[in-house]
Short mmCIF file of N, CA, C and O in Angstrom, two decimals:
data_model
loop_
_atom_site.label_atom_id
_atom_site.label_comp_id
_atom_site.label_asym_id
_atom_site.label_seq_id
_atom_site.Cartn_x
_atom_site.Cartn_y
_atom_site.Cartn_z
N UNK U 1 88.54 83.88 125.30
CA UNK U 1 89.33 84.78 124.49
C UNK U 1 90.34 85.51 125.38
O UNK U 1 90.02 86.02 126.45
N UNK U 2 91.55 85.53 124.87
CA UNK U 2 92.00 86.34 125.77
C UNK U 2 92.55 87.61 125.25
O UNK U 2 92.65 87.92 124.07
N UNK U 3 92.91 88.32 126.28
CA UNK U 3 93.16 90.18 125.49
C UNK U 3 94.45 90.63 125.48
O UNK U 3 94.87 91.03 126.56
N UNK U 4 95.10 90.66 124.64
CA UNK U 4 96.61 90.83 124.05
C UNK U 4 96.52 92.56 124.30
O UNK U 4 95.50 92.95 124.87
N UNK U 5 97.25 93.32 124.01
CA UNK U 5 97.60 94.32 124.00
C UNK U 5 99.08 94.81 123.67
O UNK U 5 100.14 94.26 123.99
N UNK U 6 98.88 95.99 122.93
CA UNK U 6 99.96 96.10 122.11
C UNK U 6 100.44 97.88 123.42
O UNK U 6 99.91 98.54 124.31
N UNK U 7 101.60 97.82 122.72
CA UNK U 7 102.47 98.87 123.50
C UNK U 7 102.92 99.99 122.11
O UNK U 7 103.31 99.39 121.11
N UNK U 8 102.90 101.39 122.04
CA UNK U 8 103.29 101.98 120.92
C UNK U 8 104.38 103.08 121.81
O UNK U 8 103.84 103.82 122.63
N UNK U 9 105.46 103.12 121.68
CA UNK U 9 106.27 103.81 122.19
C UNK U 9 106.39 105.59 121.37
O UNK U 9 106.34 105.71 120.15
N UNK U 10 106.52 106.52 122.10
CA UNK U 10 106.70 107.44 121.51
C UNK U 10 108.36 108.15 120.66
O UNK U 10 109.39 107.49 120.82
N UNK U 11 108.41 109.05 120.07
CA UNK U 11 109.52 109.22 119.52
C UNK U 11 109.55 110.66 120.02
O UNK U 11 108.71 111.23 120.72
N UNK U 12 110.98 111.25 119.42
CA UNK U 12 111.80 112.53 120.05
C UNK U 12 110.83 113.88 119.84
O UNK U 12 110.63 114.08 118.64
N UNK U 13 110.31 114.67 120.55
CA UNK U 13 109.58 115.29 120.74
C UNK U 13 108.61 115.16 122.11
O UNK U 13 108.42 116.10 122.88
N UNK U 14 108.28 114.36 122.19
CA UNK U 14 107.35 113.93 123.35
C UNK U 14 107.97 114.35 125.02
O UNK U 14 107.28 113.88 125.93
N UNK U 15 108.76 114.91 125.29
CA UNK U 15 109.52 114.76 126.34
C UNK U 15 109.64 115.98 126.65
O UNK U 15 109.71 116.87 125.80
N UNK U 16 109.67 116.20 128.07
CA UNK U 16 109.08 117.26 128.91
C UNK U 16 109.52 116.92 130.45
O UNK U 16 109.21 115.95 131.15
N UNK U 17 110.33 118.04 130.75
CA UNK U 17 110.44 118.31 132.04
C UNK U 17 109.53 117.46 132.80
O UNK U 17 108.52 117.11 132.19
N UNK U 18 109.67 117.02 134.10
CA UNK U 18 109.22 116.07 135.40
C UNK U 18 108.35 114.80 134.46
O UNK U 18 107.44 114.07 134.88
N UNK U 19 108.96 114.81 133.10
CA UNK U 19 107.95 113.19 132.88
C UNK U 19 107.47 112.00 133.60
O UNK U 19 106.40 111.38 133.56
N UNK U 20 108.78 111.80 134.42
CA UNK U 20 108.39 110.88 134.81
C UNK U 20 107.77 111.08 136.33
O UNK U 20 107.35 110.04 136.82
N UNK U 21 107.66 112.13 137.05
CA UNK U 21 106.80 112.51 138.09
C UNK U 21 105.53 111.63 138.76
O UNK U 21 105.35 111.75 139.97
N UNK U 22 104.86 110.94 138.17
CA UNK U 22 103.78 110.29 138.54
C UNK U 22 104.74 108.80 139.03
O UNK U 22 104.29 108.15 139.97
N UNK U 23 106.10 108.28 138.33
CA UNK U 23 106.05 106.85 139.31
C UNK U 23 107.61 107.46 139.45
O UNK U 23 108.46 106.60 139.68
N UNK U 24 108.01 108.67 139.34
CA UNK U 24 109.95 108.51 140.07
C UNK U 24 109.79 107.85 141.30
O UNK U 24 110.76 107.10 141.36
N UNK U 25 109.16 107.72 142.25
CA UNK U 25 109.17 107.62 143.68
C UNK U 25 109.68 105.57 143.36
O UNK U 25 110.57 105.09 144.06
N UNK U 26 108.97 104.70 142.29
CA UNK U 26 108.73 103.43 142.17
C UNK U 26 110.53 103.18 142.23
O UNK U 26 111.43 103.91 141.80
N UNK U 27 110.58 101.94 142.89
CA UNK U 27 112.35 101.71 143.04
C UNK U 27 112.25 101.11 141.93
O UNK U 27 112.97 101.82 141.23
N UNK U 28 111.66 99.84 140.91
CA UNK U 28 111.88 99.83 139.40
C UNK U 28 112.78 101.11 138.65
O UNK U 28 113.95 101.16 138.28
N UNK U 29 111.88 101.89 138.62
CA UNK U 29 111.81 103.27 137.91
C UNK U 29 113.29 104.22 138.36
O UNK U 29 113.83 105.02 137.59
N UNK U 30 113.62 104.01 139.34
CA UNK U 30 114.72 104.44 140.25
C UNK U 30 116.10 103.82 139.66
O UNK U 30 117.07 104.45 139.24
N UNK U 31 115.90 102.15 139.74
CA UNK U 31 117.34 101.76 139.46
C UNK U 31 117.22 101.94 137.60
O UNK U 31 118.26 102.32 137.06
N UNK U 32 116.18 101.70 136.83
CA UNK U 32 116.10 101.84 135.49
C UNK U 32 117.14 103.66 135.17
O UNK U 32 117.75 103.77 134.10
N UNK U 33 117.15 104.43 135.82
CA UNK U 33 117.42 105.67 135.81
C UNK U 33 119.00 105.53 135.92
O UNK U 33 119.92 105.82 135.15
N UNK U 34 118.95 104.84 137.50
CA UNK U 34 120.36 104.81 138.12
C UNK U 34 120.85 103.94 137.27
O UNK U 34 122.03 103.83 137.61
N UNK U 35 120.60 103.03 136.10
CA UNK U 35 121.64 101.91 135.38
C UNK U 35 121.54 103.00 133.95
O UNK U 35 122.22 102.53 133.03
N UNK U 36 120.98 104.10 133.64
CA UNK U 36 121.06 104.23 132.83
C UNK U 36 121.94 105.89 133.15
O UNK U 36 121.96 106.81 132.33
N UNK U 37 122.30 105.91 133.93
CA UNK U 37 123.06 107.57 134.69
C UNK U 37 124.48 106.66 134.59
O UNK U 37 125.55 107.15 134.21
N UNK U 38 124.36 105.78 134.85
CA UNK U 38 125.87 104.50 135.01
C UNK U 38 126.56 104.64 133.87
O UNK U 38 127.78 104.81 133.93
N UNK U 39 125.83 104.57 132.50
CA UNK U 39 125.74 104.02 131.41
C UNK U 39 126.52 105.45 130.98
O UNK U 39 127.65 105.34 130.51
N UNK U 40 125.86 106.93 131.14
CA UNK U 40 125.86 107.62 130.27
C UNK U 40 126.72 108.40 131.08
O UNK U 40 127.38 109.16 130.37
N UNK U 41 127.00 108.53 132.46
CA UNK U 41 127.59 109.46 133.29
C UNK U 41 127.35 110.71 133.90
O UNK U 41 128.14 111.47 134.46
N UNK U 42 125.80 110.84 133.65
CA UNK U 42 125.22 112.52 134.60
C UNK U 42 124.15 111.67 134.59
O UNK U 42 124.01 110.60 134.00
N UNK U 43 123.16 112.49 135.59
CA UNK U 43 122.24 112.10 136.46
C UNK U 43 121.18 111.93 135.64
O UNK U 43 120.56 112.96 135.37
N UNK U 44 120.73 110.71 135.06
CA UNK U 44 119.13 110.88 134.21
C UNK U 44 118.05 111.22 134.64
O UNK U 44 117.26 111.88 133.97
N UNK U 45 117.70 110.58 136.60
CA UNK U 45 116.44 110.88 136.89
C UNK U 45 116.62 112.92 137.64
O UNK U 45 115.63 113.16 138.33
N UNK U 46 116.88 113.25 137.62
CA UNK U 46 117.96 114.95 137.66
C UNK U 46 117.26 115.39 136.35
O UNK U 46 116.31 116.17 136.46
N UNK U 47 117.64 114.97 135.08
CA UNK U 47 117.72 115.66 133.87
C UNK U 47 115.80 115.46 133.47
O UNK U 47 115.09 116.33 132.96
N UNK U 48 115.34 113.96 133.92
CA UNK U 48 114.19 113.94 133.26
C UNK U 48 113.16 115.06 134.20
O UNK U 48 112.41 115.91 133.72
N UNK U 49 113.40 114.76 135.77
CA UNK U 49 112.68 115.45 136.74
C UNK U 49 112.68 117.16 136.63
O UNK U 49 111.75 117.97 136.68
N UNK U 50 113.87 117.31 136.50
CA UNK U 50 114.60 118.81 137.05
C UNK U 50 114.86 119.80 135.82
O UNK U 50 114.80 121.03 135.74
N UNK U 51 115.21 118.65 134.73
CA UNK U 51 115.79 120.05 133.56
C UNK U 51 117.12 119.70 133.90
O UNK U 51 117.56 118.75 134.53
N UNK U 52 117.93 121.16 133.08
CA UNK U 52 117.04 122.33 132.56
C UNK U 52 115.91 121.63 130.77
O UNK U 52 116.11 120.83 129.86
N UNK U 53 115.02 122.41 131.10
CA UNK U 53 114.42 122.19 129.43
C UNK U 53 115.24 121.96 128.40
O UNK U 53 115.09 120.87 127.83
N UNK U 54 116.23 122.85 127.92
CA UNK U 54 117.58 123.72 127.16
C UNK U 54 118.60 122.06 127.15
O UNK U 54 118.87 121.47 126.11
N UNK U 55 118.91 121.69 128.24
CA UNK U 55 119.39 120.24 128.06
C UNK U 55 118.56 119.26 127.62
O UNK U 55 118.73 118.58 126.60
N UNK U 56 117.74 119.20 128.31
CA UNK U 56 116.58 118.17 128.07
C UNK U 56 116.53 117.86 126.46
O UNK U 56 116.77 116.79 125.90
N UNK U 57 116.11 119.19 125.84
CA UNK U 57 115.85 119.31 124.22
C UNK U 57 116.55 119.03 123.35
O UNK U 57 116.23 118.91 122.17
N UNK U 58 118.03 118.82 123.99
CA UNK U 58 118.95 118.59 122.83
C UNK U 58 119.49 117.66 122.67
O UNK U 58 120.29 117.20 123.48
N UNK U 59 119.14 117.04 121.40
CA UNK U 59 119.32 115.26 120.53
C UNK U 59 120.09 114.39 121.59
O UNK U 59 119.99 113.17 121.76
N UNK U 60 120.73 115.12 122.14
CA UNK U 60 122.04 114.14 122.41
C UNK U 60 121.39 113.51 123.66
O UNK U 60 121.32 112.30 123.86
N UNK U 61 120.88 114.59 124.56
CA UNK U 61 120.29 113.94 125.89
C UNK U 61 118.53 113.59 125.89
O UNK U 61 117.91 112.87 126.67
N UNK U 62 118.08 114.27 124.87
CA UNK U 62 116.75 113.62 124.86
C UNK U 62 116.43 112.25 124.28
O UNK U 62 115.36 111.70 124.51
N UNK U 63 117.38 111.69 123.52
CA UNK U 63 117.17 110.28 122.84
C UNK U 63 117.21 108.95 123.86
O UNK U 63 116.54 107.91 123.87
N UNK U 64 118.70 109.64 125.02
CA UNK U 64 118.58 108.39 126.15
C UNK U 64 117.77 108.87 127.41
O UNK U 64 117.59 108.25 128.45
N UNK U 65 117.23 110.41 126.97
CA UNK U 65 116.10 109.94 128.24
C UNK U 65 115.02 109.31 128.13
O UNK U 65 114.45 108.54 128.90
N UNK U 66 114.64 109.90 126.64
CA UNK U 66 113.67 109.23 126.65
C UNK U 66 113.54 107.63 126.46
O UNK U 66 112.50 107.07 126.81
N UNK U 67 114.33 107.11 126.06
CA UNK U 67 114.80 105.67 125.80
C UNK U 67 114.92 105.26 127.30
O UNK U 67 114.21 104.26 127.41
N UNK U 68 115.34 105.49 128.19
CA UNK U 68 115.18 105.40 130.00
C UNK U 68 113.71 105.71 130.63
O UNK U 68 113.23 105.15 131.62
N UNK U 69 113.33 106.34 130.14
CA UNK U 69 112.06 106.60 130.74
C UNK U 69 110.84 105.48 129.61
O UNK U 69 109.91 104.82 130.08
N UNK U 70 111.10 105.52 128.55
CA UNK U 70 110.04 104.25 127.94
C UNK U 70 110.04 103.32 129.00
O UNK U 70 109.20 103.13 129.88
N UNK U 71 111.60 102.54 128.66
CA UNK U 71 112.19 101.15 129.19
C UNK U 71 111.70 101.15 131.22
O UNK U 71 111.36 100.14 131.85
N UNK U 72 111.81 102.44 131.72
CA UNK U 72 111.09 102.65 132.98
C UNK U 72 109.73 101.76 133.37
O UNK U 72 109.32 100.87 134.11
N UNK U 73 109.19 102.97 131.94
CA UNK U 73 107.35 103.22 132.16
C UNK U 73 106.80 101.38 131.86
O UNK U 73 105.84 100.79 132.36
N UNK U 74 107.83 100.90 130.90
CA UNK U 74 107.93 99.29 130.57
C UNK U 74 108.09 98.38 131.87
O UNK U 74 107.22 97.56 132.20
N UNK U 75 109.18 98.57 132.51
CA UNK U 75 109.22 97.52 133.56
C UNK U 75 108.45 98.09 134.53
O UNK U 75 107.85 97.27 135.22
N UNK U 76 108.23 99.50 134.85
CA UNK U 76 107.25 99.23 136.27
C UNK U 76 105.62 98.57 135.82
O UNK U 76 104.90 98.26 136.77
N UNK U 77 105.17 98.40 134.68
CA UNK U 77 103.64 97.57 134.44
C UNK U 77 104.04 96.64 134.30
O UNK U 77 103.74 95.95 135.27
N UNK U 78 104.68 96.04 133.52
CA UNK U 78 105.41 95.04 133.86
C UNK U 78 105.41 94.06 135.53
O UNK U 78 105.03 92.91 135.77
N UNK U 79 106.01 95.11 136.44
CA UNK U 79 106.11 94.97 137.82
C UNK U 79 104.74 94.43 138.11
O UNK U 79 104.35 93.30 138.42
N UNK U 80 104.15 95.52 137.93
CA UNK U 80 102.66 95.80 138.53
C UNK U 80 101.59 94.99 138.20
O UNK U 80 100.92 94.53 139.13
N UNK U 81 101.28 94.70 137.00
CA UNK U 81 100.66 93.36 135.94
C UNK U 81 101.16 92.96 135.13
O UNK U 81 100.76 93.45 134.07
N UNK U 82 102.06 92.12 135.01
CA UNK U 82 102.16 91.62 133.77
C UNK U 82 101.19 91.27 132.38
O UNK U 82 100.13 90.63 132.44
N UNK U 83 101.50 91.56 131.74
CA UNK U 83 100.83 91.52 130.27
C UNK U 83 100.89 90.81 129.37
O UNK U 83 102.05 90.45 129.22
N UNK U 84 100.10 90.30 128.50
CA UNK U 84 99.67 89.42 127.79
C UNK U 84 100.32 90.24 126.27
O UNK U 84 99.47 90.36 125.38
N UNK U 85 101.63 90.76 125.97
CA UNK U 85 101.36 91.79 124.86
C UNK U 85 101.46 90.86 124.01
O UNK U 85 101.92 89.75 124.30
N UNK U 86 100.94 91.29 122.58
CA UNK U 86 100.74 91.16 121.04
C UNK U 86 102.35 91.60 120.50
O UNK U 86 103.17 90.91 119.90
N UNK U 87 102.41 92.64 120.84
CA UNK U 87 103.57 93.66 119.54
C UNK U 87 103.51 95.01 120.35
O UNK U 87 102.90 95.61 121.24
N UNK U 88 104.37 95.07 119.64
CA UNK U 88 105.20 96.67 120.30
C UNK U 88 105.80 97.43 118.93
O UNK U 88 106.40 96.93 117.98
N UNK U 89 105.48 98.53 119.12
CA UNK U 89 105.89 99.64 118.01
C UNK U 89 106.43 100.73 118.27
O UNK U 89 106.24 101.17 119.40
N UNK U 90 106.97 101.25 117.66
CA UNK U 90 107.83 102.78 118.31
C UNK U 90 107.85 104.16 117.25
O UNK U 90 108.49 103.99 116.22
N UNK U 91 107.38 105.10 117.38
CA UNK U 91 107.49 106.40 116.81
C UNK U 91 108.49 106.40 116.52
O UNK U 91 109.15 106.38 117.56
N UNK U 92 109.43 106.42 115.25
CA UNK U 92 110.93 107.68 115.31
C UNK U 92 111.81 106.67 115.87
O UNK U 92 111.93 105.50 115.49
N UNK U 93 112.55 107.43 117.08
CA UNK U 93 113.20 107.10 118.09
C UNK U 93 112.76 105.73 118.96
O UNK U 93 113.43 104.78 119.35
N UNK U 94 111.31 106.06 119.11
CA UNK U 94 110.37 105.13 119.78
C UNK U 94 110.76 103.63 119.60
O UNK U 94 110.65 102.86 120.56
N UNK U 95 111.24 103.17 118.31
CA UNK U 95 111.41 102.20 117.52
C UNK U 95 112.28 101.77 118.90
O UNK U 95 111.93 100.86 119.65
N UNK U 96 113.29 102.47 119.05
CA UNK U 96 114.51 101.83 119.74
C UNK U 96 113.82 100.94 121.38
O UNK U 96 113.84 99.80 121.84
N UNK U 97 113.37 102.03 121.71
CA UNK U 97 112.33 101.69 122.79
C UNK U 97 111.46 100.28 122.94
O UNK U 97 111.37 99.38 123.77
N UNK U 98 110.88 100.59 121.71
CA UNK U 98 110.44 99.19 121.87
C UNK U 98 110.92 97.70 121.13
O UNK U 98 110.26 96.66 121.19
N UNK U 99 112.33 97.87 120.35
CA UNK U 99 113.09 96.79 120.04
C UNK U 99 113.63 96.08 121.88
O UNK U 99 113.72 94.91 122.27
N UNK U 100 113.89 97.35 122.58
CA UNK U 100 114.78 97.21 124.02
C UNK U 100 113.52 96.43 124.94
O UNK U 100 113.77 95.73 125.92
N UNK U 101 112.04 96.69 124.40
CA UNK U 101 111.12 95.94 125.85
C UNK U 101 110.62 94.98 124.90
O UNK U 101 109.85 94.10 125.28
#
């Protein structure tokens, strides 16, 4: 038998100052940031790490961080084990997240 596993992405609310703190250091996680700072033009891994909160919170910049930081948290397991997934689902916003992995 083998073991599938599904991925459920979260939606707008979930997001919080230094989220991504446990793998910023991963160079995955690094250029996922830096292609998505490219994209949008201010610093994403800055905004997810650093703040301010006050930016963070508002629609405009919390939708592509958090959409950068899913697609992150996606390719570094990815990196690390690849997976056998089933399906992918997304909260809200989340949706977008996981149409993108």
């Amino acid at each position: 038998m083998t073991n599938k596993i599904a991925f459920v992405f979260p939606g707008q609310g979930s997001q919080a100052v230094g989220m991504l703190s446990a793998i910023q250091d991963e160079p995955v996680v690094q250029q996922c940031l830096s292609e998505a700072s490219e994209g949008l033009g201010y610093d994403m891994a800055t905004l997810c790490s650093e703040g301010p909160a006050d930016q963070l919170n508002s629609t405009e910049f919390t939708q592509p961080a958090l959409l950068a930081s899913s697609v992150a948290w996606w390719r570094l397991i990815n990196e690390k084990s690849p997976l056998d997934v089933a399906s992918v689902a997304g909260h809200s916003l989340g949706e977008y997240s996981a149409l993108v992995c």
